[in-house]
Short mmCIF file of C-alpha atoms in Angstrom, two decimals:
data_model
loop_
_atom_site.label_atom_id
_atom_site.label_comp_id
_atom_site.label_asym_id
_atom_site.label_seq_id
_atom_site.Cartn_x
_atom_site.Cartn_y
_atom_site.Cartn_z
CA UNK A 1 16.17 32.42 -8.22
CA UNK A 2 13.21 33.33 -5.99
CA UNK A 3 10.90 30.63 -4.71
CA UNK A 4 7.68 30.37 -6.75
CA UNK A 5 4.29 30.35 -5.04
CA UNK A 6 3.38 27.01 -3.56
CA UNK A 7 -0.22 25.97 -4.25
CA UNK A 8 -2.44 23.02 -3.65
CA UNK A 9 -2.54 20.82 -6.76
CA UNK A 10 -5.05 18.45 -8.20
CA UNK A 11 -4.62 14.79 -7.07
CA UNK A 12 -3.53 13.75 -10.55
CA UNK A 13 -0.41 15.90 -10.14
CA UNK A 14 0.82 13.22 -7.71
CA UNK A 15 1.37 10.97 -10.73
CA UNK A 16 3.54 13.63 -12.39
CA UNK A 17 5.57 14.06 -9.20
CA UNK A 18 6.09 10.33 -8.75
CA UNK A 19 7.10 9.95 -12.43
CA UNK A 20 9.65 12.78 -12.14
CA UNK A 21 11.03 11.39 -8.82
CA UNK A 22 11.42 7.89 -10.30
CA UNK A 23 13.16 9.25 -13.32
CA UNK A 24 15.63 11.16 -11.07
CA UNK A 25 16.21 8.10 -8.94
CA UNK A 26 16.90 5.92 -11.99
CA UNK A 27 19.80 8.26 -12.86
CA UNK A 28 21.45 7.87 -9.47
CA UNK A 29 20.79 4.28 -8.30
CA UNK A 30 20.11 0.87 -9.70
CA UNK A 31 16.43 0.19 -9.82
CA UNK A 32 14.08 -2.67 -9.97
CA UNK A 33 10.93 -2.32 -11.98
CA UNK A 34 8.83 0.63 -10.80
CA UNK A 35 5.26 -0.31 -11.60
CA UNK A 36 1.82 0.51 -10.25
CA UNK A 37 -0.38 -2.47 -9.45
CA UNK A 38 -4.11 -1.81 -9.39
CA UNK A 39 -6.53 -4.71 -8.86
CA UNK A 40 -10.35 -4.58 -8.50
CA UNK A 41 -13.25 -6.88 -7.94
CA UNK A 42 -16.68 -5.88 -9.28
CA UNK A 43 -20.11 -7.27 -8.55
CA UNK A 44 -22.19 -8.55 -11.42
CA UNK A 45 -23.89 -5.14 -11.55
CA UNK A 46 -20.52 -3.45 -12.10
CA UNK A 47 -20.29 -2.03 -8.53
CA UNK A 48 -16.79 -1.99 -7.11
CA UNK A 49 -16.65 -4.40 -4.07
CA UNK A 50 -12.95 -4.75 -3.44
CA UNK A 51 -9.60 -3.42 -4.61
CA UNK A 52 -5.90 -3.13 -4.05
CA UNK A 53 -3.48 -0.42 -5.08
CA UNK A 54 0.27 -0.94 -4.78
CA UNK A 55 3.57 -0.09 -6.42
CA UNK A 56 6.93 -1.83 -6.83
CA UNK A 57 10.37 -0.30 -6.22
CA UNK A 58 13.87 -1.73 -5.36
CA UNK A 59 12.49 -5.28 -5.30
CA UNK A 60 9.66 -4.46 -2.88
CA UNK A 61 5.94 -4.35 -3.32
CA UNK A 62 4.35 -1.52 -1.33
CA UNK A 63 0.63 -2.26 -0.66
CA UNK A 64 -0.83 1.30 -0.43
CA UNK A 65 -4.47 0.44 -0.20
CA UNK A 66 -6.58 -2.69 0.30
CA UNK A 67 -10.33 -2.22 0.66
CA UNK A 68 -13.24 -4.75 0.76
CA UNK A 69 -16.85 -3.69 1.04
CA UNK A 70 -18.29 -4.56 4.45
CA UNK A 71 -20.74 -7.21 2.99
CA UNK A 72 -17.87 -8.98 1.19
CA UNK A 73 -15.40 -9.18 4.14
CA UNK A 74 -14.25 -12.57 5.43
CA UNK A 75 -15.08 -14.20 2.09
CA UNK A 76 -11.52 -14.39 0.75
CA UNK A 77 -11.50 -11.22 -1.35
CA UNK A 78 -8.71 -9.50 0.58
CA UNK A 79 -6.56 -12.60 0.64
CA UNK A 80 -7.10 -13.17 -3.13
CA UNK A 81 -6.18 -9.58 -3.93
CA UNK A 82 -2.96 -9.67 -1.85
CA UNK A 83 -1.91 -13.05 -3.33
CA UNK A 84 -2.66 -11.78 -6.86
CA UNK A 85 -0.54 -8.66 -6.15
CA UNK A 86 2.23 -10.94 -4.81
CA UNK A 87 2.25 -12.95 -8.02
CA UNK A 88 2.32 -9.87 -10.21
CA UNK A 89 5.09 -8.26 -8.11
CA UNK A 90 7.12 -11.46 -8.20
CA UNK A 91 6.88 -11.43 -12.00
CA UNK A 92 8.46 -7.91 -11.84
CA UNK A 93 11.34 -9.16 -9.70
CA UNK A 94 10.04 -8.38 -6.23
CA UNK A 95 11.20 -10.45 -3.27
CA UNK A 96 9.15 -8.86 -0.44
CA UNK A 97 6.17 -6.70 0.41
CA UNK A 98 5.47 -4.01 2.94
CA UNK A 99 2.63 -1.85 4.09
CA UNK A 100 1.27 0.18 7.00
CA UNK A 101 -1.95 0.12 8.78
CA UNK A 102 -3.68 1.66 11.81
CA UNK A 103 -6.53 -0.82 11.91
CA UNK A 104 -6.19 -3.61 14.49
CA UNK A 105 -8.49 -5.98 12.50
CA UNK A 106 -6.30 -5.43 9.43
CA UNK A 107 -3.28 -6.33 11.58
CA UNK A 108 -4.72 -9.75 12.30
CA UNK A 109 -5.50 -10.18 8.59
CA UNK A 110 -1.98 -9.36 7.51
CA UNK A 111 -0.38 -11.52 10.21
CA UNK A 112 -2.31 -14.49 8.89
CA UNK A 113 -0.58 -13.74 5.56
CA UNK A 114 2.83 -13.93 7.29
CA UNK A 115 3.42 -10.23 7.63
CA UNK A 116 5.52 -9.22 10.64
CA UNK A 117 5.80 -5.81 12.32
CA UNK A 118 9.05 -3.97 11.72
CA UNK A 119 8.10 -0.57 13.20
CA UNK A 120 5.30 1.55 14.64
CA UNK A 121 4.45 5.12 15.52
CA UNK A 122 1.86 6.24 18.11
CA UNK A 123 0.37 9.38 19.52
CA UNK A 124 1.16 10.20 23.15
CA UNK A 125 0.32 12.84 25.65
CA UNK A 126 -1.78 15.65 24.15
CA UNK A 127 -1.46 14.44 20.50
CA UNK A 128 -4.71 13.84 18.70
CA UNK A 129 -6.28 11.49 18.09
CA UNK A 130 -5.38 10.07 21.48
CA UNK A 131 -4.07 6.55 21.41
CA UNK A 132 -3.75 6.40 17.59
CA UNK A 133 -1.11 3.86 16.38
CA UNK A 134 0.19 2.86 13.00
CA UNK A 135 2.13 -0.32 12.35
CA UNK A 136 4.60 -1.06 9.51
CA UNK A 137 4.64 -4.66 8.42
CA UNK A 138 6.68 -6.69 5.87
CA UNK A 139 6.89 -10.20 4.50
CA UNK A 140 8.70 -12.19 1.89
CA UNK A 141 6.71 -12.88 -1.25
CA UNK A 142 6.20 -16.66 -1.37
#
């Protein structure tokens, strides 16, 4: 069978790909609950000021994105979102969480929540951007 043409797809196709992959994995290995966790905080005017996107798999919560608007940082929004995600993930059978970040300030934030580094990657030599580093962190869900 010849290879079909590969094309760029709309971002929503990622959901279909993930659904198909999870269905395949469920046929070959025991699974925990595979769920998406999306949390948001809106200002009184309805404007998004903070949010978290994660997913669960094999007993782990993956925090994919955590964002807090500049004017709302250091007011407890990020911590509240992570703890809420922990609670939800725990109710789905998760025992631990993991994430990755390339932001040094975020590293301090996550370390305050008991995350520890379990790996990293970094650019070296002529690789661009020079000095870029990404850390992988994990922690047990309390």
